mmCIF file of C-alpha atoms in Angstrom:
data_model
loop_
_atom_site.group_PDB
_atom_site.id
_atom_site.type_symbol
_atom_site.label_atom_id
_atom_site.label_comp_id
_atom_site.label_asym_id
_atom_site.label_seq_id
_atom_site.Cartn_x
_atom_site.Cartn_y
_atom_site.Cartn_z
ATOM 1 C CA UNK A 1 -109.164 -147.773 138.029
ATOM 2 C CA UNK A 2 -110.060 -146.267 134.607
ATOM 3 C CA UNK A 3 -111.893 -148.566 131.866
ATOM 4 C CA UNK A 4 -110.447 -148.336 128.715
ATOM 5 C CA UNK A 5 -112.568 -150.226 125.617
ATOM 6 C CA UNK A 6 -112.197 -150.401 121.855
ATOM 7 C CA UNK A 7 -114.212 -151.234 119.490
ATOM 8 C CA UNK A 8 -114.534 -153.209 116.967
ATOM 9 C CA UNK A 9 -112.192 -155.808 117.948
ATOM 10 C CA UNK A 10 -111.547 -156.884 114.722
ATOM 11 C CA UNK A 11 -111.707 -154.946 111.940
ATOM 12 C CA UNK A 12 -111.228 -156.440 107.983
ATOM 13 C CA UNK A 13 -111.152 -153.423 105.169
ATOM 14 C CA UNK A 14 -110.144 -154.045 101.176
ATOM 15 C CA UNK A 15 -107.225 -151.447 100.563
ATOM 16 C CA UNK A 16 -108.328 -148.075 99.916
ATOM 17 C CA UNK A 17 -111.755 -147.924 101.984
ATOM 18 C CA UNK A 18 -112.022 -145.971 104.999
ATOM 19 C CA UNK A 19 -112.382 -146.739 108.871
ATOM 20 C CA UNK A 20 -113.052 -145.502 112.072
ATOM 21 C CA UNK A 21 -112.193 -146.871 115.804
ATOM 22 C CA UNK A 22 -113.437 -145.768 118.578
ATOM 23 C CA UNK A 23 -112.344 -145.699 122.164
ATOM 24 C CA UNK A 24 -114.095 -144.923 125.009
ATOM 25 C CA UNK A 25 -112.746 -144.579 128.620
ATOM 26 C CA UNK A 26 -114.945 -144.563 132.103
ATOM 27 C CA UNK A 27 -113.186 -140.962 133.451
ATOM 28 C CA UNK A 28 -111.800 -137.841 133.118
ATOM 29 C CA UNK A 29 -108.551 -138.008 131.464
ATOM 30 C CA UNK A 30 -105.523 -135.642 130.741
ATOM 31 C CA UNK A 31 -103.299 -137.828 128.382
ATOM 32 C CA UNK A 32 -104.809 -140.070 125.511
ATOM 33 C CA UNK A 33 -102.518 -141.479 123.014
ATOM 34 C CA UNK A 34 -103.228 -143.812 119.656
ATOM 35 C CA UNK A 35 -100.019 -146.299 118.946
ATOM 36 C CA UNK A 36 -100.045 -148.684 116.132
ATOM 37 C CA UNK A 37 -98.382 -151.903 116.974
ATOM 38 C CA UNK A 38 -96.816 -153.364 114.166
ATOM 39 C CA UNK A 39 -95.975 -156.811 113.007
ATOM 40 C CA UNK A 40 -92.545 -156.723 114.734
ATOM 41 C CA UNK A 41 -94.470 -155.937 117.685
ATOM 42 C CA UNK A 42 -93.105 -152.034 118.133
ATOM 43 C CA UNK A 43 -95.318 -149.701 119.101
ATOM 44 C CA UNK A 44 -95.696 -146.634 117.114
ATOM 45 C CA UNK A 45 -97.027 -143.560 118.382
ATOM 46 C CA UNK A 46 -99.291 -142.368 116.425
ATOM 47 C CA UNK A 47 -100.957 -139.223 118.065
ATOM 48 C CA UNK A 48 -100.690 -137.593 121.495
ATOM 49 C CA UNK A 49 -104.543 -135.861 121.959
ATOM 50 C CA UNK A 50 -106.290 -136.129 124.947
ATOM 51 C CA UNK A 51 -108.747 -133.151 123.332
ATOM 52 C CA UNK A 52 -109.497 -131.835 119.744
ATOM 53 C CA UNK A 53 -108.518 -133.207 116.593
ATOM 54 C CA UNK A 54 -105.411 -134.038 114.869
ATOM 55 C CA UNK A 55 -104.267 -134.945 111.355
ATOM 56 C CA UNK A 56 -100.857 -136.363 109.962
ATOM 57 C CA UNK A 57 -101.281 -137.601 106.255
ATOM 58 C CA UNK A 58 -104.100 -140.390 106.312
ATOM 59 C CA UNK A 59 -105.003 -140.629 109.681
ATOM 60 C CA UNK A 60 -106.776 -138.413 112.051
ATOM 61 C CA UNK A 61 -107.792 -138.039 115.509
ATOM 62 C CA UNK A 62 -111.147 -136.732 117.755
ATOM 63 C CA UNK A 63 -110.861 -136.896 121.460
ATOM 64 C CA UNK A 64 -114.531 -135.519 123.257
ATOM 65 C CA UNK A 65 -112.902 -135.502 126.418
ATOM 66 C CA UNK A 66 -116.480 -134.482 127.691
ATOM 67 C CA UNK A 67 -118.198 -137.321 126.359
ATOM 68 C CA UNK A 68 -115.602 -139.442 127.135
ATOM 69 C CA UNK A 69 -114.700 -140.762 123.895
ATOM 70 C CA UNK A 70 -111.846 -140.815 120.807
ATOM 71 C CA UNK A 71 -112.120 -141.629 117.301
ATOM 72 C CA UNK A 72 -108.848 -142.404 114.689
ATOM 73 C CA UNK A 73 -110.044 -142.414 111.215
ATOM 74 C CA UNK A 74 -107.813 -144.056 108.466
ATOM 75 C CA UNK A 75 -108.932 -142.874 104.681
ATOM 76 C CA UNK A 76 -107.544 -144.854 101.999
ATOM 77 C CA UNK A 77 -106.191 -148.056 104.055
ATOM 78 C CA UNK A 78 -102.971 -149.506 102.519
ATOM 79 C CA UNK A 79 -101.928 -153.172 103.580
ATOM 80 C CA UNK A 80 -99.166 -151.478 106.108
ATOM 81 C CA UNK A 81 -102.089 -150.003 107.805
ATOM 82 C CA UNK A 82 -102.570 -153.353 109.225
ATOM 83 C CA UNK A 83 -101.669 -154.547 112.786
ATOM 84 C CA UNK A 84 -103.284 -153.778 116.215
ATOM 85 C CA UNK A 85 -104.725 -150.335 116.882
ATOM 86 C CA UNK A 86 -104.218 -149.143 120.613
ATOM 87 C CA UNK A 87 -105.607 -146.432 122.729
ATOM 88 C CA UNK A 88 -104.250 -145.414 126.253
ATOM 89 C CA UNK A 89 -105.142 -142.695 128.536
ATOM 90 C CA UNK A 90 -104.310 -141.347 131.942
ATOM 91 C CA UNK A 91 -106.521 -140.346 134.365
ATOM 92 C CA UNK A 92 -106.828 -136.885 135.204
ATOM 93 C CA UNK A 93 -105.673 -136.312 138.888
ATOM 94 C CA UNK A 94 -103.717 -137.334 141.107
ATOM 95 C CA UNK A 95 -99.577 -137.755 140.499
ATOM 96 C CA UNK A 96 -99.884 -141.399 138.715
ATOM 97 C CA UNK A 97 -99.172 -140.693 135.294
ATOM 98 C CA UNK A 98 -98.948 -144.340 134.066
ATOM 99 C CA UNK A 99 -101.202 -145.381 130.744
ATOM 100 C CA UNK A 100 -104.115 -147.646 131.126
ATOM 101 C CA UNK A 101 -104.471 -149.465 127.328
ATOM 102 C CA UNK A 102 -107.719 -151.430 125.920
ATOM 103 C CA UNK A 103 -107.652 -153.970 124.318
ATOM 104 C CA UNK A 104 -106.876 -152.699 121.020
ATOM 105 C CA UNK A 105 -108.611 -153.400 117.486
ATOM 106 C CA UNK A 106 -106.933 -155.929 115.179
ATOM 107 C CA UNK A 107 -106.798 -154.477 111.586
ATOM 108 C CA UNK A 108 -106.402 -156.548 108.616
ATOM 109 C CA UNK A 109 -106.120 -154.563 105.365
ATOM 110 C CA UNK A 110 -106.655 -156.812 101.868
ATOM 111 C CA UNK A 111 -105.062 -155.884 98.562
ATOM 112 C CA UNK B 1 -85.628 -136.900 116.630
ATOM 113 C CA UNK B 2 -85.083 -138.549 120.191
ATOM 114 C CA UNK B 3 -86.026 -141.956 120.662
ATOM 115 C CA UNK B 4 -85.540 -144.288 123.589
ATOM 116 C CA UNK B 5 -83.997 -147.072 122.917
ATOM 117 C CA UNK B 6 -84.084 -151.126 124.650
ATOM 118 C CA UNK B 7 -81.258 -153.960 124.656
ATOM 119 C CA UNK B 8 -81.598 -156.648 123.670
ATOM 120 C CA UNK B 9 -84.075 -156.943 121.402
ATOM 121 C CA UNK B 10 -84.915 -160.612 122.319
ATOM 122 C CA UNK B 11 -83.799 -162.302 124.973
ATOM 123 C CA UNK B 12 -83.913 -166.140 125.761
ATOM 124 C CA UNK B 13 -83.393 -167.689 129.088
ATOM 125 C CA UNK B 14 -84.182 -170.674 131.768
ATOM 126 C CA UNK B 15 -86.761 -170.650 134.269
ATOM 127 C CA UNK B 16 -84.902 -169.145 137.333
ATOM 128 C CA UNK B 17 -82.423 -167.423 135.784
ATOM 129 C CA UNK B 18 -82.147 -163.306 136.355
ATOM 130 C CA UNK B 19 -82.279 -161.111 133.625
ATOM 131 C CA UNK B 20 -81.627 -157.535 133.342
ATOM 132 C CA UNK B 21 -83.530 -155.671 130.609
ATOM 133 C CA UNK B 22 -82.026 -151.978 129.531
ATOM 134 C CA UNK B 23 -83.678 -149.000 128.134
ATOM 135 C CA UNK B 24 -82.089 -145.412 127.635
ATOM 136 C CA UNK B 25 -84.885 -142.899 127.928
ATOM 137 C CA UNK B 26 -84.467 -139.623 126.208
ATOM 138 C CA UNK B 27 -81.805 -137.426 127.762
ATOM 139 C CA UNK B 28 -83.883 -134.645 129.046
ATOM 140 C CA UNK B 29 -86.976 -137.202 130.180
ATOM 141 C CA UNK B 30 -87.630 -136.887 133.787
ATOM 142 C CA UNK B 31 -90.326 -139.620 133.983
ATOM 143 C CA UNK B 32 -89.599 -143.227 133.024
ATOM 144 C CA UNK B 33 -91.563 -146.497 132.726
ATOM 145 C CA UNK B 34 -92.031 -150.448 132.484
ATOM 146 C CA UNK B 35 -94.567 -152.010 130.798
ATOM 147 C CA UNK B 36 -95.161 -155.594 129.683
ATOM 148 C CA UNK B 37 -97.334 -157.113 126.622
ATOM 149 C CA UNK B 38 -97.775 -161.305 127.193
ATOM 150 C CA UNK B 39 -98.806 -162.480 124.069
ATOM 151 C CA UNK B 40 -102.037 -161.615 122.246
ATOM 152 C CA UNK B 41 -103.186 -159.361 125.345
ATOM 153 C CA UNK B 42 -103.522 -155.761 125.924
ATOM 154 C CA UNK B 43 -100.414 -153.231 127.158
ATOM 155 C CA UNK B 44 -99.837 -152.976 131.494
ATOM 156 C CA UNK B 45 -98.007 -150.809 133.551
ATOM 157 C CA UNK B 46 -95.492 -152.372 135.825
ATOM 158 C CA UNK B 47 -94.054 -149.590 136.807
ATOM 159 C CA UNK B 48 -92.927 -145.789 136.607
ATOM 160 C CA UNK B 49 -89.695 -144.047 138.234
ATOM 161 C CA UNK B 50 -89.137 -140.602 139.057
ATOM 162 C CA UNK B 51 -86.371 -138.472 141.043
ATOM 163 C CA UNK B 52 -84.643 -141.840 141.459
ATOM 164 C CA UNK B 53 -87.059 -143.574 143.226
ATOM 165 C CA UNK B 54 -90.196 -145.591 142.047
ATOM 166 C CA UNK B 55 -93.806 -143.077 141.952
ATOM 167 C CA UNK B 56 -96.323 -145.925 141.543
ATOM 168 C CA UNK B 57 -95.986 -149.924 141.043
ATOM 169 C CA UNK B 58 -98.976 -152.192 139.842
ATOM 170 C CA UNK B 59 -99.862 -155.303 141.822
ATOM 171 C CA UNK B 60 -97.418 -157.367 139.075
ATOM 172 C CA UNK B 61 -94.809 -155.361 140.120
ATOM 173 C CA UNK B 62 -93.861 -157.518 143.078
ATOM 174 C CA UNK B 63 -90.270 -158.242 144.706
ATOM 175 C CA UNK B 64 -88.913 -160.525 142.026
ATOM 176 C CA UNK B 65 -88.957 -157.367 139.951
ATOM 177 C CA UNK B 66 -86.780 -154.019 140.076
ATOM 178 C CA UNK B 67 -85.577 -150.806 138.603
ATOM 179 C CA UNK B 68 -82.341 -149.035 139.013
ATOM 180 C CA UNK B 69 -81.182 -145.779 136.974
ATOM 181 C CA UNK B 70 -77.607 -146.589 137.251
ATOM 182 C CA UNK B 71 -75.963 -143.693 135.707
ATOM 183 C CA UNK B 72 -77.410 -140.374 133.813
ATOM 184 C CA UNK B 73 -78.652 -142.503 131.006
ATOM 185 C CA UNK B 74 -79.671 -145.908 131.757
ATOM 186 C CA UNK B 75 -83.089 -147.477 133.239
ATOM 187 C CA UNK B 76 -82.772 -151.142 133.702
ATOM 188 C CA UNK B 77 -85.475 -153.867 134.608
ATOM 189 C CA UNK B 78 -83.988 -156.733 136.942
ATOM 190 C CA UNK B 79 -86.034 -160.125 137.482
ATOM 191 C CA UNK B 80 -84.213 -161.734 139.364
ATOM 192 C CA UNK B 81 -85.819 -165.883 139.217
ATOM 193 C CA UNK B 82 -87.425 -165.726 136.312
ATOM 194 C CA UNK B 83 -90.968 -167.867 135.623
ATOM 195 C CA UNK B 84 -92.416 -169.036 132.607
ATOM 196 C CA UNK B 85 -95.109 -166.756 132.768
ATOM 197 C CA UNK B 86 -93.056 -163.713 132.609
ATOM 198 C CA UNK B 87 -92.623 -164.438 128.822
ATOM 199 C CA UNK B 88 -93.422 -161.456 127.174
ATOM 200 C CA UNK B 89 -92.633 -158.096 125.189
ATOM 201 C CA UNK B 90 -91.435 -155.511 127.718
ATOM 202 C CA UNK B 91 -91.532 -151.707 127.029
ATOM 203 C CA UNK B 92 -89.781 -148.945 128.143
ATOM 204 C CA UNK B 93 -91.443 -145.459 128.033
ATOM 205 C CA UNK B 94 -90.337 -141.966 128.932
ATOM 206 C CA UNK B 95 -92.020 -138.779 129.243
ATOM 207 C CA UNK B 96 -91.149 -135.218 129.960
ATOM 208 C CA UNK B 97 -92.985 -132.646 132.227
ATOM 209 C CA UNK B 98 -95.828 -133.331 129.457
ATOM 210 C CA UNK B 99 -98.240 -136.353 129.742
ATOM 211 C CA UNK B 100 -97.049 -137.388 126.322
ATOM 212 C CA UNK B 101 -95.142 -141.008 126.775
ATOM 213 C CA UNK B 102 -92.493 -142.150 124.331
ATOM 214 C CA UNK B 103 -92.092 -145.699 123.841
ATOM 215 C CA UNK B 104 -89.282 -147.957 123.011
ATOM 216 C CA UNK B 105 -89.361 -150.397 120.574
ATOM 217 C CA UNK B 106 -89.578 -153.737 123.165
ATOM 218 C CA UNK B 107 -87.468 -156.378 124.313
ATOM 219 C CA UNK B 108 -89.222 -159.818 123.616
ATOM 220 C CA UNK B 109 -88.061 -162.178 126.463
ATOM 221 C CA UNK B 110 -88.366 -165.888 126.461
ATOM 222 C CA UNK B 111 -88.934 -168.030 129.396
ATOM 223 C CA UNK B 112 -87.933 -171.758 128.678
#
């Protein structure tokens, strides 16, 4: 099946820097999504682009689908930023159309 | 907006006991899934359901596990002897004709 890895793992930022996590996956896909999970353990969906880029308020989003790769940037973290960071994809063909996830990065914001 | 919603929220019961886990998907979803979270590890697909009948099962979907749209709304997970190592967050998910997956917000169930 598809490989899904994030990096980094774990990620600690003082509030108000900036960060970027990447995800990387080992085939074609036609579905990426980026969820937040927060501390209550719901996942949030956070953007829906398996190509392009996407903004909504502080965060943004890059899929390469090309190269195989996605980037979510957070500018300005704030302490509810923290949690784990989650990207999932779906491999392009065939009529499965379930999400393979990595691992996820663990972000810990600091006021 | 349309969300999909799960019952209960946490649920607590004895090794061997059955438990039935609800979602309702969003109304005009055709494509609806089970996922699972144990503890401190990554998101995996169980399972997906579409035209009332199951598309694609992973290799933990096996036949202590099942999934029944009972009426127009509904999508229920059924274990029936439950183990200790089915402790975990369980999601429900729903998608249109689009890729795009929406998830619920978990049911956190408790194997003692």
């Amino acid at each position: 099946g598809i490989q899904v890895e994030q990096s980094p793992p774990d990620l600690i930022l003082q509030e108000g820097a900036n960060s970027t996590l990447r995800c990387n996956f080992s085939d074609s896909v036609n579905n990426l999504q980026w969820f937040h999970q927060n501390p209550w353990g719901q996942l949030i969906n956070l953007f829906y682009i398996p190509s392009g880029t996407k903004q909504n308020g502080r965060l943004s989003a890059t899929t390469v689908a090309t190269e195989r790769y996605s980037l979510l940037y957070i500018s300005s973290s704030q302490t509810t930023d923290s949690g784990v960071y989650f990207c999932a994809v779906r491999r392009r063909g065939g009529s499965a159309r379930q999400l393979t996830f990595g691992s996820g990065t663990q972000l810990t914001v600091l006021p | 907006e349309p969300e999909v919603t799960q019952t209960p929220s946490h649920q607590v019961t004895q090794m061997g006991q059955e438990v039935i886990l609800r979602c309702v998907p969003i109304s005009n979803h055709l494509y609806f899934y089970w996922y699972r979270q144990i503890l401190g590890q990554k998101v995996e697909f169980l399972v997906s359901f579409y035209n009332n009948e199951i598309s694609e099962k992973s290799e933990i979907f096996d036949d202590q596990f099942s999934v029944e749209r009972p009426d127009g709304s509904n999508f229920t997970l059924k274990i029936r002897s439950t183990k200790l190592e089915d402790s975990a967050m369980y999601f429900c998910a729903s998608s249109s004709e689009s890729y795009e997956q929406y998830f619920g917000p978990g049911t956190r169930l408790t194997v003692t």
